[in-house]
Amino acid sequence: MYVNQLSLQHYRNYDTLSLNSFGAVNLIIGRNAQGKTNLLEALFVLALTKSHRTGKDKELLSFGSDHAVVEAEVEKKYGAVRLELRLTSQGKKAKLNGLEQRKLSDFIGALNVVMFAPEDLEIVKGTPGVRRRFLDMEIGQVQPGYLYHLQQYQKILVQRNNLLKQAWGAGPELSTMLEIWNEQLAEHGVKIIKKRKQFIRKLQKWAEQIHEGITGGGEKLKLSYLPSFGEAEEEDEAVLLQQFMIKLSQVKDQEIRRGMTLCGPHRDDVSFYINGNEAQVYGSQGQQRTTALSLKLAEIELIHEEIGEYPILLLDDVLSELDPYRQTQLIETFQSKVQTFITATGIESINASRLRDASIFHVQDGQVQGGAKE
Ligand SMILES: Nc1ncnc2c1ncn2[C@@H]1O[C@H](COP(=O)(O)OP(=O)(O)OP(=O)(O)O)[C@@H](O)[C@H]1O
């Protein structure tokens, strides 16, 4: 897919902006704090209806504004699609080709993006919550049904936790209530677990190959799903359901004591191994960064495999962090098949000579100039 045109209204430090001279590679150049990331973020928000760097939509509205609009025309295999997302402090509304979508999950996936930003290092280094968010965002993008189960699961989890908090010393009616919640929790929970395991299995195939390429064959990357019950390889829904119910009955007393749900996909994690050693514990900063990069590049191939089209790639401030060999590997990987948006503080910090058909945009204080091919 290919973004032909992008307009912003009252989005962060952009009052109004309309750009339409995008190329296959787009370099967004500017000093710090001028609005480069904001531009990539707007594309990310249009794809996923959420920012990659804040959970608070209000922060996306320009200071003093009560709404923001992001619009784009995206060329896809079967024709052009117009996307519009309107954000207000009360909520958001999405339109596809002028038609308002009843559910945001019907809108997510019209534009697919893969973003690689400095904070992605946290996927390897950070807490399990960061890795679960990574899985949820990426799976949700290609399988909107996943988001439905995730939302239902989260709602049930809150209610079940509330019940557990009041449960200490309660009578037999508690067990009946808990059993009802258990069934609902497990019903949606196993769908999430199954999709995550499938995603990890498919991502592994691409990530291993890409990581080997980036490291000149020196490193073997392995991904492993760490479930809070059962075997990592088990993907059969009926088996997972049974295991989940058994685990819930095993931890019941402990859950009542602690007032929280102790097993399920909200407690799962993923581990990354380089040549058999856990990257989070033993990996150098460079190895962890390369692992995150391999995962992101693998995602590009996975999305292509799932939907038959390449997503757009957003590289925020990361090219200059890579050594020239890794930069070249990265550029060669996306060049000619993936439309790419790259931010940098200066053109000299990136290996621009490797880039073909690049459009250059200069950003200063929420104003954008350029778009000429160089
Ligand atoms: N809601 C908002 N309304 C208006 N301006 C905002 C809002 N949120 C952030 N900004 C402004 O946007 C600018 C930061 O933009 P951005 O994060 O895109 O920087 P950048 O050009 O990517 O810089 P760097 O190279 O440092 O990463 C800051 O000047 C900040 O004050």
GROMACS .gro file of N, CA and C in nm, residues 193-300:
model
  324
  193ILE      N    1  -0.480  -1.622   2.350
  193ILE     CA    2  -0.358  -1.704   2.362
  193ILE      C    3  -0.327  -1.774   2.230
  194LYS      N    4  -0.430  -1.830   2.170
  194LYS     CA    5  -0.410  -1.904   2.044
  194LYS      C    6  -0.354  -1.812   1.935
  195LYS      N    7  -0.415  -1.692   1.921
  195LYS     CA    8  -0.369  -1.599   1.818
  195LYS      C    9  -0.226  -1.552   1.846
  196ARG      N   10  -0.196  -1.529   1.973
  196ARG     CA   11  -0.059  -1.485   2.006
  196ARG      C   12   0.043  -1.594   1.972
  197LYS      N   13   0.008  -1.718   2.005
  197LYS     CA   14   0.102  -1.828   1.976
  197LYS      C   15   0.123  -1.842   1.825
  198GLN      N   16   0.014  -1.830   1.750
  198GLN     CA   17   0.026  -1.840   1.603
  198GLN      C   18   0.113  -1.726   1.549
  199PHE      N   19   0.090  -1.606   1.605
  199PHE     CA   20   0.166  -1.488   1.562
  199PHE      C   21   0.316  -1.508   1.589
  200ILE      N   22   0.348  -1.553   1.711
  200ILE     CA   23   0.488  -1.575   1.748
  200ILE      C   24   0.552  -1.680   1.657
  201ARG      N   25   0.477  -1.787   1.629
  201ARG     CA   26   0.530  -1.894   1.545
  201ARG      C   27   0.562  -1.841   1.404
  202LYS      N   28   0.471  -1.759   1.349
  202LYS     CA   29   0.494  -1.706   1.214
  202LYS      C   30   0.604  -1.600   1.215
  203LEU      N   31   0.604  -1.517   1.320
  203LEU     CA   32   0.705  -1.411   1.329
  203LEU      C   33   0.844  -1.472   1.342
  204GLN      N   34   0.853  -1.581   1.419
  204GLN     CA   35   0.979  -1.651   1.439
  204GLN      C   36   1.045  -1.688   1.306
  205LYS      N   37   0.962  -1.740   1.215
  205LYS     CA   38   1.013  -1.787   1.086
  205LYS      C   39   1.086  -1.674   1.013
  206TRP      N   40   1.020  -1.555   1.008
  206TRP     CA   41   1.079  -1.442   0.937
  206TRP      C   42   1.193  -1.378   1.017
  207ALA      N   43   1.171  -1.363   1.148
  207ALA     CA   44   1.269  -1.292   1.232
  207ALA      C   45   1.403  -1.365   1.233
  208GLU      N   46   1.398  -1.496   1.237
  208GLU     CA   47   1.520  -1.576   1.240
  208GLU      C   48   1.602  -1.552   1.113
  209GLN      N   49   1.531  -1.557   1.000
  209GLN     CA   50   1.596  -1.538   0.870
  209GLN      C   51   1.655  -1.397   0.857
  210ILE      N   52   1.576  -1.297   0.898
  210ILE     CA   53   1.619  -1.157   0.885
  210ILE      C   54   1.736  -1.128   0.980
  211HIS      N   55   1.726  -1.179   1.101
  211HIS     CA   56   1.831  -1.155   1.201
  211HIS      C   57   1.963  -1.217   1.155
  212GLU      N   58   1.954  -1.333   1.095
  212GLU     CA   59   2.073  -1.399   1.044
  212GLU      C   60   2.137  -1.312   0.935
  213GLY      N   61   2.052  -1.253   0.850
  213GLY     CA   62   2.100  -1.165   0.743
  213GLY      C   63   2.168  -1.041   0.799
  214ILE      N   64   2.103  -0.977   0.896
  214ILE     CA   65   2.157  -0.852   0.952
  214ILE      C   66   2.290  -0.876   1.022
  215THR      N   67   2.302  -0.993   1.086
  215THR     CA   68   2.425  -1.018   1.164
  215THR      C   69   2.527  -1.100   1.084
  216GLY      N   70   2.506  -1.108   0.954
  216GLY     CA   71   2.600  -1.181   0.869
  216GLY      C   72   2.609  -1.329   0.908
  217GLY      N   73   2.500  -1.384   0.955
  217GLY     CA   74   2.496  -1.527   0.989
  217GLY      C   75   2.549  -1.558   1.128
  218GLY      N   76   2.591  -1.457   1.201
  218GLY     CA   77   2.656  -1.481   1.331
  218GLY      C   78   2.561  -1.509   1.445
  219GLU      N   79   2.434  -1.469   1.430
  219GLU     CA   80   2.342  -1.483   1.543
  219GLU      C   81   2.213  -1.553   1.501
  220LYS      N   82   2.171  -1.646   1.586
  220LYS     CA   83   2.045  -1.715   1.563
  220LYS      C   84   1.943  -1.664   1.665
  221LEU      N   85   1.833  -1.608   1.614
  221LEU     CA   86   1.730  -1.553   1.703
  221LEU      C   87   1.614  -1.651   1.717
  222LYS      N   88   1.574  -1.674   1.842
  222LYS     CA   89   1.457  -1.761   1.868
  222LYS      C   90   1.358  -1.686   1.955
  223LEU      N   91   1.230  -1.707   1.925
  223LEU     CA   92   1.123  -1.644   2.004
  223LEU      C   93   1.049  -1.755   2.079
  224SER      N   94   1.008  -1.723   2.199
  224SER     CA   95   0.934  -1.825   2.273
  224SER      C   96   0.821  -1.760   2.353
  225TYR      N   97   0.700  -1.813   2.337
  225TYR     CA   98   0.585  -1.761   2.413
  225TYR      C   99   0.589  -1.823   2.552
  226LEU      N  100   0.570  -1.743   2.654
  226LEU     CA  101   0.572  -1.793   2.792
  226LEU      C  102   0.432  -1.783   2.852
  227PRO      N  103   0.355  -1.890   2.843
  227PRO     CA  104   0.217  -1.882   2.893
  227PRO      C  105   0.210  -1.900   3.045
  228SER      N  106   0.101  -1.849   3.104
  228SER     CA  107   0.088  -1.865   3.249
  228SER      C  108   0.034  -2.003   3.285
  229PHE      N  109  -0.002  -2.081   3.184
  229PHE     CA  110  -0.035  -2.223   3.207
  229PHE      C  111  -0.010  -2.300   3.079
  230GLY      N  112   0.015  -2.431   3.094
  230GLY     CA  113   0.029  -2.520   2.978
  230GLY      C  114   0.158  -2.501   2.900
  231GLU      N  115   0.165  -2.573   2.789
  231GLU     CA  116   0.284  -2.572   2.704
  231GLU      C  117   0.278  -2.457   2.604
  232ALA      N  118   0.397  -2.401   2.572
  232ALA     CA  119   0.402  -2.289   2.477
  232ALA      C  120   0.351  -2.330   2.339
  233GLU      N  121   0.369  -2.457   2.302
  233GLU     CA  122   0.335  -2.500   2.165
  233GLU      C  123   0.187  -2.535   2.149
  234GLU      N  124   0.115  -2.550   2.259
  234GLU     CA  125  -0.024  -2.595   2.249
  234GLU      C  126  -0.112  -2.487   2.186
  235GLU      N  127  -0.179  -2.520   2.075
  235GLU     CA  128  -0.264  -2.420   2.009
  235GLU      C  129  -0.408  -2.467   1.993
  236ASP      N  130  -0.437  -2.587   2.041
  236ASP     CA  131  -0.572  -2.639   2.026
  236ASP      C  132  -0.665  -2.571   2.128
  237GLU      N  133  -0.770  -2.506   2.076
  237GLU     CA  134  -0.857  -2.426   2.164
  237GLU      C  135  -0.923  -2.508   2.274
  238ALA      N  136  -0.970  -2.629   2.238
  238ALA     CA  137  -1.040  -2.712   2.338
  238ALA      C  138  -0.943  -2.750   2.450
  239VAL      N  139  -0.820  -2.783   2.413
  239VAL     CA  140  -0.720  -2.821   2.515
  239VAL      C  141  -0.687  -2.700   2.601
  240LEU      N  142  -0.668  -2.585   2.536
  240LEU     CA  143  -0.634  -2.462   2.610
  240LEU      C  144  -0.744  -2.427   2.709
  241LEU      N  145  -0.869  -2.442   2.664
  241LEU     CA  146  -0.983  -2.409   2.750
  241LEU      C  147  -0.983  -2.496   2.875
  242GLN      N  148  -0.961  -2.623   2.853
  242GLN     CA  149  -0.959  -2.717   2.965
  242GLN      C  150  -0.845  -2.683   3.063
  243GLN      N  151  -0.728  -2.656   3.006
  243GLN     CA  152  -0.611  -2.623   3.090
  243GLN      C  153  -0.634  -2.494   3.169
  244PHE      N  154  -0.699  -2.397   3.102
  244PHE     CA  155  -0.725  -2.267   3.168
  244PHE      C  156  -0.819  -2.288   3.287
  245MET      N  157  -0.926  -2.366   3.266
  245MET     CA  158  -1.023  -2.389   3.374
  245MET      C  159  -0.957  -2.463   3.492
  246ILE      N  160  -0.873  -2.561   3.459
  246ILE     CA  161  -0.804  -2.637   3.566
  246ILE      C  162  -0.713  -2.543   3.646
  247LYS      N  163  -0.639  -2.460   3.573
  247LYS     CA  164  -0.545  -2.366   3.639
  247LYS      C  165  -0.622  -2.269   3.730
  248LEU      N  166  -0.737  -2.220   3.679
  248LEU     CA  167  -0.817  -2.127   3.761
  248LEU      C  168  -0.864  -2.194   3.890
  249SER      N  169  -0.900  -2.321   3.881
  249SER     CA  170  -0.945  -2.387   4.005
  249SER      C  171  -0.826  -2.411   4.098
  250GLN      N  172  -0.708  -2.435   4.040
  250GLN     CA  173  -0.588  -2.456   4.125
  250GLN      C  174  -0.547  -2.330   4.201
  251VAL      N  175  -0.564  -2.214   4.138
  251VAL     CA  176  -0.515  -2.090   4.202
  251VAL      C  177  -0.626  -2.013   4.277
  252LYS      N  178  -0.746  -2.073   4.282
  252LYS     CA  179  -0.861  -2.003   4.340
  252LYS      C  180  -0.834  -1.943   4.479
  253ASP      N  181  -0.782  -2.026   4.570
  253ASP     CA  182  -0.761  -1.977   4.707
  253ASP      C  183  -0.659  -1.862   4.710
  254GLN      N  184  -0.555  -1.881   4.630
  254GLN     CA  185  -0.450  -1.777   4.623
  254GLN      C  186  -0.509  -1.646   4.564
  255GLU      N  187  -0.595  -1.661   4.463
  255GLU     CA  188  -0.656  -1.543   4.401
  255GLU      C  189  -0.745  -1.468   4.501
  256ILE      N  190  -0.818  -1.545   4.582
  256ILE     CA  191  -0.906  -1.482   4.681
  256ILE      C  192  -0.821  -1.408   4.785
  257ARG      N  193  -0.711  -1.472   4.825
  257ARG     CA  194  -0.621  -1.408   4.923
  257ARG      C  195  -0.563  -1.279   4.869
  258ARG      N  196  -0.523  -1.283   4.741
  258ARG     CA  197  -0.454  -1.166   4.684
  258ARG      C  198  -0.547  -1.068   4.614
  259GLY      N  199  -0.672  -1.111   4.592
  259GLY     CA  200  -0.771  -1.021   4.532
  259GLY      C  201  -0.743  -0.989   4.386
  260MET      N  202  -0.687  -1.083   4.313
  260MET     CA  203  -0.661  -1.060   4.170
  260MET      C  204  -0.650  -1.190   4.092
  261THR      N  205  -0.671  -1.179   3.959
  261THR     CA  206  -0.665  -1.295   3.871
  261THR      C  207  -0.518  -1.327   3.840
  262LEU      N  208  -0.478  -1.451   3.870
  262LEU     CA  209  -0.335  -1.483   3.864
  262LEU      C  210  -0.292  -1.563   3.741
  263CYS      N  211  -0.386  -1.602   3.656
  263CYS     CA  212  -0.342  -1.667   3.532
  263CYS      C  213  -0.428  -1.621   3.416
  264GLY      N  214  -0.372  -1.635   3.297
  264GLY     CA  215  -0.443  -1.588   3.177
  264GLY      C  216  -0.350  -1.505   3.091
  265PRO      N  217  -0.396  -1.466   2.973
  265PRO     CA  218  -0.308  -1.394   2.880
  265PRO      C  219  -0.255  -1.260   2.932
  266HIS      N  220  -0.322  -1.203   3.034
  266HIS     CA  221  -0.272  -1.076   3.091
  266HIS      C  222  -0.146  -1.098   3.176
  267ARG      N  223  -0.107  -1.227   3.196
  267ARG     CA  224   0.015  -1.257   3.272
  267ARG      C  225   0.119  -1.324   3.183
  268ASP      N  226   0.092  -1.337   3.054
  268ASP     CA  227   0.185  -1.407   2.965
  268ASP      C  228   0.299  -1.316   2.921
  269ASP      N  229   0.400  -1.377   2.862
  269ASP     CA  230   0.518  -1.300   2.819
  269ASP      C  231   0.581  -1.368   2.697
  270VAL      N  232   0.679  -1.303   2.639
  270VAL     CA  233   0.756  -1.360   2.528
  270VAL      C  234   0.904  -1.345   2.561
  271SER      N  235   0.984  -1.445   2.526
  271SER     CA  236   1.129  -1.433   2.545
  271SER      C  237   1.199  -1.440   2.412
  272PHE      N  238   1.311  -1.372   2.403
  272PHE     CA  239   1.392  -1.373   2.282
  272PHE      C  240   1.529  -1.431   2.318
  273TYR      N  241   1.575  -1.525   2.238
  273TYR     CA  242   1.705  -1.588   2.265
  273TYR      C  243   1.799  -1.565   2.147
  274ILE      N  244   1.922  -1.523   2.178
  274ILE     CA  245   2.025  -1.510   2.075
  274ILE      C  246   2.128  -1.620   2.100
  275ASN      N  247   2.146  -1.705   2.002
  275ASN     CA  248   2.235  -1.822   2.016
  275ASN      C  249   2.211  -1.894   2.149
  276GLY      N  250   2.085  -1.907   2.185
  276GLY     CA  251   2.049  -1.983   2.305
  276GLY      C  252   2.047  -1.903   2.434
  277ASN      N  253   2.095  -1.779   2.433
  277ASN     CA  254   2.097  -1.699   2.556
  277ASN      C  255   1.987  -1.592   2.552
  278GLU      N  256   1.923  -1.572   2.667
  278GLU     CA  257   1.812  -1.478   2.671
  278GLU      C  258   1.861  -1.335   2.645
  279ALA      N  259   1.806  -1.273   2.539
  279ALA     CA  260   1.854  -1.140   2.497
  279ALA      C  261   1.831  -1.034   2.604
  280GLN      N  262   1.720  -1.047   2.678
  280GLN     CA  263   1.689  -0.945   2.780
  280GLN      C  264   1.795  -0.944   2.892
  281VAL      N  265   1.848  -1.063   2.922
  281VAL     CA  266   1.943  -1.075   3.033
  281VAL      C  267   2.088  -1.062   2.985
  282TYR      N  268   2.120  -1.132   2.876
  282TYR     CA  269   2.260  -1.142   2.835
  282TYR      C  270   2.296  -1.059   2.712
  283GLY      N  271   2.195  -1.005   2.641
  283GLY     CA  272   2.223  -0.934   2.516
  283GLY      C  273   2.289  -0.799   2.539
  284SER      N  274   2.381  -0.761   2.449
  284SER     CA  275   2.438  -0.626   2.457
  284SER      C  276   2.332  -0.530   2.405
  285GLN      N  277   2.354  -0.400   2.427
  285GLN     CA  278   2.261  -0.297   2.379
  285GLN      C  279   2.241  -0.311   2.226
  286GLY      N  280   2.352  -0.335   2.155
  286GLY     CA  281   2.346  -0.349   2.008
  286GLY      C  282   2.269  -0.473   1.968
  287GLN      N  283   2.288  -0.583   2.041
  287GLN     CA  284   2.214  -0.707   2.010
  287GLN      C  285   2.065  -0.689   2.037
  288GLN      N  286   2.035  -0.618   2.146
  288GLN     CA  287   1.894  -0.596   2.179
  288GLN      C  288   1.829  -0.508   2.072
  289ARG      N  289   1.902  -0.406   2.026
  289ARG     CA  290   1.849  -0.318   1.924
  289ARG      C  291   1.827  -0.395   1.792
  290THR      N  292   1.924  -0.480   1.757
  290THR     CA  293   1.911  -0.558   1.635
  290THR      C  294   1.795  -0.657   1.646
  291THR      N  295   1.774  -0.711   1.765
  291THR     CA  296   1.661  -0.803   1.786
  291THR      C  297   1.530  -0.729   1.760
  292ALA      N  298   1.518  -0.609   1.818
  292ALA     CA  299   1.396  -0.531   1.797
  292ALA      C  300   1.378  -0.500   1.648
  293LEU      N  301   1.487  -0.467   1.582
  293LEU     CA  302   1.480  -0.437   1.438
  293LEU      C  303   1.438  -0.560   1.358
  294SER      N  304   1.494  -0.676   1.391
  294SER     CA  305   1.457  -0.799   1.320
  294SER      C  306   1.308  -0.828   1.338
  295LEU      N  307   1.256  -0.805   1.459
  295LEU     CA  308   1.114  -0.830   1.485
  295LEU      C  309   1.028  -0.740   1.397
  296LYS      N  310   1.068  -0.613   1.387
  296LYS     CA  311   0.990  -0.517   1.308
  296LYS      C  312   0.995  -0.551   1.159
  297LEU      N  313   1.113  -0.589   1.112
  297LEU     CA  314   1.125  -0.624   0.970
  297LEU      C  315   1.049  -0.754   0.941
  298ALA      N  316   1.048  -0.844   1.040
  298ALA     CA  317   0.973  -0.968   1.024
  298ALA      C  318   0.823  -0.938   1.013
  299GLU      N  319   0.781  -0.838   1.088
  299GLU     CA  320   0.640  -0.800   1.085
  299GLU      C  321   0.595  -0.754   0.948
  300ILE      N  322   0.686  -0.684   0.878
  300ILE     CA  323   0.654  -0.638   0.742
  300ILE      C  324   0.619  -0.759   0.655
   0.00000   0.00000   0.00000
